[in-house]
Coordinates of C-alpha atoms in Angstrom, one line a residue:
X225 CA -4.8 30.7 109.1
X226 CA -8.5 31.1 107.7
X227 CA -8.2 35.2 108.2
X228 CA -5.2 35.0 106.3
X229 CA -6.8 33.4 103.6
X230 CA -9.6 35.3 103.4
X231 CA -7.2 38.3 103.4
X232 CA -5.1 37.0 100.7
X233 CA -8.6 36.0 98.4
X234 CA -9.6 39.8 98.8
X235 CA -6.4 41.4 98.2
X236 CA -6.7 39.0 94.7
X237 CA -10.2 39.8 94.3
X238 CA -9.0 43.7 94.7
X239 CA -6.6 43.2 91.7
X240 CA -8.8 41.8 89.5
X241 CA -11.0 44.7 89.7
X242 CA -8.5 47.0 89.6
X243 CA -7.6 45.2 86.1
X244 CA -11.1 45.1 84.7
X245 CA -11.7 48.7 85.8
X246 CA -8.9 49.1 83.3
X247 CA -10.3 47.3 80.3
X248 CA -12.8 49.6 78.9
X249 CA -13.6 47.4 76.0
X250 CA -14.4 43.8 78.7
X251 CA -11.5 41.2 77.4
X252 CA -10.4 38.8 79.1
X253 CA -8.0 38.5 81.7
X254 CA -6.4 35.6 81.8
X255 CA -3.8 33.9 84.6
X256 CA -2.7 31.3 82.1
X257 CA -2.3 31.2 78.5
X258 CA -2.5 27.3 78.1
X259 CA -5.5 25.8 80.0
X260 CA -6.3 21.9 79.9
X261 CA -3.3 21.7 77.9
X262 CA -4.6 24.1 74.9
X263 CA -3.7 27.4 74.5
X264 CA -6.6 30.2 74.9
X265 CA -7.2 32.1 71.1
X266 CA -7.7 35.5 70.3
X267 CA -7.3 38.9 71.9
X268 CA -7.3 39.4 75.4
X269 CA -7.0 42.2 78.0
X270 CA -4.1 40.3 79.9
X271 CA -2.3 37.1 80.0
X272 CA -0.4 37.1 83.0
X273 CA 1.1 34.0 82.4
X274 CA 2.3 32.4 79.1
X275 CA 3.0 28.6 80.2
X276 CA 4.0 27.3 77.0
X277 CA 5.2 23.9 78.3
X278 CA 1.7 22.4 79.9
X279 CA 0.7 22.2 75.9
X280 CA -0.6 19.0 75.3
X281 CA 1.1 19.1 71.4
X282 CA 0.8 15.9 68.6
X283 CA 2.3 15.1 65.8
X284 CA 1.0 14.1 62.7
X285 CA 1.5 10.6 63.7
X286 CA -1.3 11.8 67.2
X287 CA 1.9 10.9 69.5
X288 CA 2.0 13.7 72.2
X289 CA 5.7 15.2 71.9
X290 CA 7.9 15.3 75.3
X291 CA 8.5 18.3 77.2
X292 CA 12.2 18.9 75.8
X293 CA 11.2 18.9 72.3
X294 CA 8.3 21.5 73.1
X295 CA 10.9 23.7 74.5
X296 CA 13.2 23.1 71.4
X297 CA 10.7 23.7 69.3
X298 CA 9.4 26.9 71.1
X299 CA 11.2 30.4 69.2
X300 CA 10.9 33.4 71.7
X301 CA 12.2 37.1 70.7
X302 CA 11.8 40.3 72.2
X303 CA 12.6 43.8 70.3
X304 CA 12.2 47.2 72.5
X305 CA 12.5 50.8 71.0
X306 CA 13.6 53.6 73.0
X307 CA 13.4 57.1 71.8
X308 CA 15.1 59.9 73.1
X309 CA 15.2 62.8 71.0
X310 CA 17.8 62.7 68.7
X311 CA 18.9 59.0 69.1
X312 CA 16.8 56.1 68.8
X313 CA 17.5 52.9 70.0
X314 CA 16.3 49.6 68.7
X315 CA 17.1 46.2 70.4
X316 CA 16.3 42.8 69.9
X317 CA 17.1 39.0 71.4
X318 CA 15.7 36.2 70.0
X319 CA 16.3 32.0 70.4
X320 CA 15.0 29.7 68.0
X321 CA 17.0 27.3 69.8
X322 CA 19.8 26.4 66.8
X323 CA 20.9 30.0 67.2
X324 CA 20.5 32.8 69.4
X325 CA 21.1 36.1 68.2
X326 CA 21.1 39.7 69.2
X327 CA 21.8 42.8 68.0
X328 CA 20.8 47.1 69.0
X329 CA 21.2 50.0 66.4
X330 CA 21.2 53.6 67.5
X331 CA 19.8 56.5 64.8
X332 CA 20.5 60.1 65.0
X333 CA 17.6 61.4 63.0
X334 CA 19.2 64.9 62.7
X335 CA 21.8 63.0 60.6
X336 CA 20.4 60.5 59.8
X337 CA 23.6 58.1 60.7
X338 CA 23.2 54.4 61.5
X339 CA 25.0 52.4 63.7
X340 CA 25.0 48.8 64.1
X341 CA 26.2 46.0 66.8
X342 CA 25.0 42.7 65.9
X343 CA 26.1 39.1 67.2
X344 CA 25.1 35.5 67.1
X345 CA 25.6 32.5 69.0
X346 CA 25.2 29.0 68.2
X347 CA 22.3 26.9 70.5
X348 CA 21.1 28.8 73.0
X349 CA 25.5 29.1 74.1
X350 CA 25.2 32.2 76.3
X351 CA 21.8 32.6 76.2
X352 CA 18.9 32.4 79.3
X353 CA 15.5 32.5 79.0
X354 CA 13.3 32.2 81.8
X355 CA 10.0 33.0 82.5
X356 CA 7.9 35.2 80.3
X357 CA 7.0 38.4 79.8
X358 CA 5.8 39.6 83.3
X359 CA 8.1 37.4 85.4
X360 CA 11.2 36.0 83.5
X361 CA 14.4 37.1 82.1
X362 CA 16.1 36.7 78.7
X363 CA 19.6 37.5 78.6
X364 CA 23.0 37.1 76.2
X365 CA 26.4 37.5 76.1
X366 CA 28.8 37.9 73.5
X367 CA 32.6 39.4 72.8
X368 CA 30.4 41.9 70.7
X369 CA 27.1 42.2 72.9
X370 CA 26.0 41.8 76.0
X371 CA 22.0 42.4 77.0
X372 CA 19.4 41.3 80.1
X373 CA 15.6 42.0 79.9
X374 CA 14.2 41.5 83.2
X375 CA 10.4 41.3 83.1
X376 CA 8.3 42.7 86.3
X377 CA 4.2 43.2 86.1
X378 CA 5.0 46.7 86.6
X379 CA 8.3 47.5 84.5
X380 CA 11.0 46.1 82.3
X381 CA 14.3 46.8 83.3
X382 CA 17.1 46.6 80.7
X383 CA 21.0 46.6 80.4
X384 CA 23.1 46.5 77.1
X385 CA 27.0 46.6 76.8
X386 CA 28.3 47.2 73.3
X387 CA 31.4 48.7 71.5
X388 CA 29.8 51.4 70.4
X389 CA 27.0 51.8 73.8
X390 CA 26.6 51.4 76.8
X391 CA 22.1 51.0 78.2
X392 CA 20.8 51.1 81.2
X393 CA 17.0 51.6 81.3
X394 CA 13.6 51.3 83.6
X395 CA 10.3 51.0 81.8
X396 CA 7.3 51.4 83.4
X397 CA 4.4 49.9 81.9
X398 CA 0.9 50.8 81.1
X399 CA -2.2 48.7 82.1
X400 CA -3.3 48.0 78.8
X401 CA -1.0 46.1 76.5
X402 CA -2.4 44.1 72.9
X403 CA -2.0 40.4 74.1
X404 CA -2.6 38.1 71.1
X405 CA -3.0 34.2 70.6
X406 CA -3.7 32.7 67.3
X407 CA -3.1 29.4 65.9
X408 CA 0.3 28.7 63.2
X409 CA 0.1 26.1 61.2
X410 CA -1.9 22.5 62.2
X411 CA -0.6 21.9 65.6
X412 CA 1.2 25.5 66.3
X413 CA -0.1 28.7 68.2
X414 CA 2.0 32.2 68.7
X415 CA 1.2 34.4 71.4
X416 CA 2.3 38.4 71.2
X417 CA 2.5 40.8 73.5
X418 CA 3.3 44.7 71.7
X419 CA 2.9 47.9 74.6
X420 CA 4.1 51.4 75.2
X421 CA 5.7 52.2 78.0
X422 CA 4.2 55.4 80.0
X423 CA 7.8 56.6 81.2
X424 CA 11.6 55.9 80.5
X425 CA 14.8 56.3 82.6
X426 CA 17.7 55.6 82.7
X427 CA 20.5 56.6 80.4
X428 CA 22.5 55.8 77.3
X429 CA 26.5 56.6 77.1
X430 CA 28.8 56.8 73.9
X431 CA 31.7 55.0 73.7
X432 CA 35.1 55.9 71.8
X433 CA 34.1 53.4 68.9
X434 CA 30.8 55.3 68.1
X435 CA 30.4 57.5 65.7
X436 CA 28.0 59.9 67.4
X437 CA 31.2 60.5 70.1
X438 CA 32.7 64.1 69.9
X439 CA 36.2 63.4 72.3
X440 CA 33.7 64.1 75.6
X441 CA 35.6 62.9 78.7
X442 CA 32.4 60.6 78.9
X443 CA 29.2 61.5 76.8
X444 CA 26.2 60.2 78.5
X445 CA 22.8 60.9 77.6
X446 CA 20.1 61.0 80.3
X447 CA 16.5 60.2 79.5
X448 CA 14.0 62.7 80.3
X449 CA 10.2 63.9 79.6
X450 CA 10.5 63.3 76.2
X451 CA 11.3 59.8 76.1
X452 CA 9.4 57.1 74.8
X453 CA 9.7 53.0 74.6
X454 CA 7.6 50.0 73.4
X455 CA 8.3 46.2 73.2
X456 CA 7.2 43.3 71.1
X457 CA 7.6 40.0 73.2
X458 CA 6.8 36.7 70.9
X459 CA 6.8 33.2 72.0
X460 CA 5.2 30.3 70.0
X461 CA 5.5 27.0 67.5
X462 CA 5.1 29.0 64.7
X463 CA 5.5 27.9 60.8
X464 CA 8.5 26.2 59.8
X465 CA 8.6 29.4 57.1
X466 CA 6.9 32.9 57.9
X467 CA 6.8 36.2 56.1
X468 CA 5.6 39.3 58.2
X469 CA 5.0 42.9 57.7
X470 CA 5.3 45.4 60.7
X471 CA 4.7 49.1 61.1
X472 CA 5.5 50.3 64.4
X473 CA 5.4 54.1 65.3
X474 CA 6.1 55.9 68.6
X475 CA 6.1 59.4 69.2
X476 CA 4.5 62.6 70.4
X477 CA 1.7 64.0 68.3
X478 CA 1.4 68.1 67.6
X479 CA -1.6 68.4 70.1
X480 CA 1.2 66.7 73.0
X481 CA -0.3 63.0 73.4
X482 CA 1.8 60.1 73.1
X483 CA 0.6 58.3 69.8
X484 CA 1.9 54.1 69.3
X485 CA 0.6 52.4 66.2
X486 CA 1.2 48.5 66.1
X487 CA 0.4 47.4 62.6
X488 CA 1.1 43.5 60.8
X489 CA 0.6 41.3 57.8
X490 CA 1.2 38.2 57.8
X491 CA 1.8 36.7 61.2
X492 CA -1.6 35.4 62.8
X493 CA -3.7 33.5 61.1
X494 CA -7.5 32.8 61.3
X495 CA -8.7 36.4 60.7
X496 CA -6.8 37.5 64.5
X497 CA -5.7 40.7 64.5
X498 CA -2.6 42.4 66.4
X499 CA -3.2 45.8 65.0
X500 CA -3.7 48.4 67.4
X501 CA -3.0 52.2 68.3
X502 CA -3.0 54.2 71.4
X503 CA -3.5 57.4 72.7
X504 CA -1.8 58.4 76.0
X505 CA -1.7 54.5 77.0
X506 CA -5.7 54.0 76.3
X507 CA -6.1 51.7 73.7
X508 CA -7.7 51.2 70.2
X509 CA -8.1 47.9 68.0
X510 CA -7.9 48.1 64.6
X511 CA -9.3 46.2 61.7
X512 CA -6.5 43.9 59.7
X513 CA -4.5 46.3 57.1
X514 CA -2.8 45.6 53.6
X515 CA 0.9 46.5 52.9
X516 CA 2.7 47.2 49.7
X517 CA 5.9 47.9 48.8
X518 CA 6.0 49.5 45.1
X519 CA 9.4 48.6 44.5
X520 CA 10.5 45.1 42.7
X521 CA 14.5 45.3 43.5
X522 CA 16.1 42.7 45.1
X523 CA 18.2 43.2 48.0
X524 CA 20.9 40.2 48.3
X525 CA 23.4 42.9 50.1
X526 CA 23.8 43.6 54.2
X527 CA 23.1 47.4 54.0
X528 CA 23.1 48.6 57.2
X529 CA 26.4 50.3 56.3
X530 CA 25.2 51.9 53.2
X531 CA 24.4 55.6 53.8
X532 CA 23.1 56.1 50.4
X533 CA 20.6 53.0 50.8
X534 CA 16.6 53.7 50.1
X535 CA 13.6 52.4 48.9
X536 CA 10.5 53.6 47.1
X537 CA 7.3 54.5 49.6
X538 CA 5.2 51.7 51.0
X539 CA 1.1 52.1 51.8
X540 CA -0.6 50.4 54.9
X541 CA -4.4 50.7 54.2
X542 CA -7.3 49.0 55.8
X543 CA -9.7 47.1 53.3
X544 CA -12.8 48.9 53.1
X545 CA -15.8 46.2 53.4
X546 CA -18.4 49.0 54.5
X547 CA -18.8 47.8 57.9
X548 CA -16.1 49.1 60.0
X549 CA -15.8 52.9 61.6
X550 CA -11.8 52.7 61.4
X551 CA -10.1 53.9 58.1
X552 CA -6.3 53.9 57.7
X553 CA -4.1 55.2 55.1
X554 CA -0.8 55.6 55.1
X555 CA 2.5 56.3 53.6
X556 CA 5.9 55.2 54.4
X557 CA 9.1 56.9 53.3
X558 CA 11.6 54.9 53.8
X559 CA 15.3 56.6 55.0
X560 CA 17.6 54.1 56.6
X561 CA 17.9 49.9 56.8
X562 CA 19.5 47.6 58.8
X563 CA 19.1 44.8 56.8
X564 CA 20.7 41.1 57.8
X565 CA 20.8 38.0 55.9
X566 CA 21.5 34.4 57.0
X567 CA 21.3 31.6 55.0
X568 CA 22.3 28.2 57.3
X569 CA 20.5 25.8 55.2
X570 CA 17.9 24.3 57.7
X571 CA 17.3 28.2 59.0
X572 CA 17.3 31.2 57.2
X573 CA 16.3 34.8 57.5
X574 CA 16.3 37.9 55.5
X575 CA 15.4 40.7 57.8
X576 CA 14.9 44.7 56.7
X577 CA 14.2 46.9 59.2
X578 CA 13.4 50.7 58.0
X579 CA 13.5 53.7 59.6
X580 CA 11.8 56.3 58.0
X581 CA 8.5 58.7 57.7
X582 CA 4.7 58.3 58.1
X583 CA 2.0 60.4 56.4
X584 CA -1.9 60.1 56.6
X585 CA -4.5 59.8 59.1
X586 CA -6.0 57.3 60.8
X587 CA -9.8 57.5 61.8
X588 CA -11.3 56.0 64.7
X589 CA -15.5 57.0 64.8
X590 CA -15.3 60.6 65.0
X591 CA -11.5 60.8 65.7
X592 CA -8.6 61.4 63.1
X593 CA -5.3 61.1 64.3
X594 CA -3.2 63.0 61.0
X595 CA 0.0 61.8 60.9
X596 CA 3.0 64.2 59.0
X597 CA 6.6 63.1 58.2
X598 CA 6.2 61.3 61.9
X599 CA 9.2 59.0 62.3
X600 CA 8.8 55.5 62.9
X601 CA 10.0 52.0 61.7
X602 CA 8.7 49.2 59.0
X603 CA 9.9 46.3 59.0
X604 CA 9.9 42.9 56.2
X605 CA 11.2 40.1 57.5
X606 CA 11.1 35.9 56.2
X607 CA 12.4 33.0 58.1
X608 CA 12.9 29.7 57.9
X609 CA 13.1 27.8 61.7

């Protein structure tokens, strides 16, 4: 019994050296986010573990709040992007517990075509979330959609059924992902965990319905060399309203590295930071960025259906205080939105996501990653939970 102790404390201590040999800029790692009943804060190497329900949480009144109304209160949504060249595919679940909703689009950016499958259930009604976002599951099903996430330390493994798709994918993860914990609002906290994936396969078949189906006995799409992914996992108690900003890109530069960019507005409070970038998995933190849309018009229409739908440019900069050795300037042209609007009184949300182009450069020290007409997403999104 004692030699297999000893044996299982060095095969631990072997993995947490592996991981620190890892983390070039010394984080933390931590095993689990909430400790003495308080979440950790700030920006750490790895959280293994995001145990949301040992938070010791108070109302304004200083009486702690039960276990089931934590877990009510708690919102969790994932959104993963898979690229494979010309389609790209952009999923999302998410529960804020009055209603869980889902929904995947798939681009062709030769044609620039968009085609959506969106659904939404009341409660959590066909719904699971388990675990978190190295061991757990999230999964929902709908006439319209069905999707699982299963969550490993070393992969994510996901399968979508919709009308117009059919997804089966394995995603194997790098060791350095942006792991985030701020506070929201008095009593709230939101943890985030945004990544790249180092290698996709799997496959992706046309049905019928689509539009992108050209009368092939059965048009399936494998994933190769070129692919690419990334995921956004959020859980938290976050502000009863929220506005965010979010540039994501994912693709290969010119030179044949694989480039993410991870940029917000809006989300984490207290000066934290979720921006990030990285270069063939390694990665870089970024200062906290500006956005700005220069157009005024509102938008009261779901457009995802519109082909002749735009928008004028946006610019993500960095606010130059003379003090940090990262610059970033960029613009964003926007092509193509899925846009959804709900209004349910107590919950709301008007979501745009954007698919379009990125120009500019981004310096890091001595390095300048230029980027030219380089596809990727930007997102404005409100809610009310």
């Amino acid at each position: 019994m004692e030699d297999s102790t000893k044996s299982d404390s060095l095969n631990k201590e072997a993995v947490s050296n592996e991981a620190i040999k890892d983390n070039p800029h010394d984080l933390k790692i931590i095993n689990q986010l909430i400790q003495n009943g308080q979440p950790q804060l700030g920006v750490f190497a790895t959280v293994k573990k995001v145990n949301y329900l040992d938070y010791h949480s108070y109302l304004i009144s200083q009486k702690s709040v039960a276990k089931w109304r934590k877990d009510f209160k708690a919102n969790q949504f994932a959104f993963i992007q898979i690229v494979q060249p010309p389609y790209r595919i952009c999923l999302a679940l998410a529960t804020i517990k009055l209603a869980t909703t889902a929904f995947v689009y798939l681009y062709n950016e030769d044609s620039q075509v968009l085609e959506v499958c969106e659904a939404l259930n009341p409660l959590q009604q066909g719904g699971r979330f388990k675990g978190d976002h190295y061991q757990g599951q999230m999964a929902f099903i709908n006439a319209k959609l069905t999707l699982t996430l299963d969550f490993l330390p070393d992969e994510v493994t996901v399968k979508l059924d919709s009308r117009y798709i059919n997804l089966v994918a394995n995603l194997s993860r790098y060791r350095l992902p942006l792991a985030v914990c701020s506070p929201s609002g008095r009593r709230g906290w939101t943890f985030t965990q945004k990544e790249p994936f180092c290698s996709v396969t799997g496959q992706l078949t046309l049905k019928p319905a689509s539009k992108f189906y050209d009368n092939s006995p059965e048009e399936k799409i494998e994933f190769d060399e070129r692919a690419l992914a990334n995921l956004d996992w959020t859980l938290g108690f976050m502000r009863h309203e929220t506005n965010w900003f979010w540039c994501c890109i994912n693709s290969w530069l010119a030179d044949g590295r694989h480039f993410m960019l991870n940029l917000s507005m809006g989300v984490n409070e207290t000066g934290v930071s979720e921006n990030a970038c990285w270069l063939d998995g390694e990665i870089c933190y970024l200062p906290p960025v500006m956005f700005r849309r220069h157009d005024n018009q509102s938008r009261n229409h779901q457009s995802h259906d519109n082909e002749e739908d735009t928008s004028a440019n946006w610019t993500i900069t960095h606010q130059d205080l003379g003090w940090s050795q990262v610059a970033i300037n960029l613009c964003f042209t926007p092509l193509k939105v899925y846009q959804k609007t709900d209004n349910f009184g107590l919950i709301a949300s008007i979501f745009e996501q954007w698919l379009g182009v990125y120009s500019g450069e981004i310096r890091l020290k001595d390095r300048v990653i230029k980027l030219d007409n380089v596809i990727g997403l930007a997102e404005d999104h409100f809610a009310k939970w």
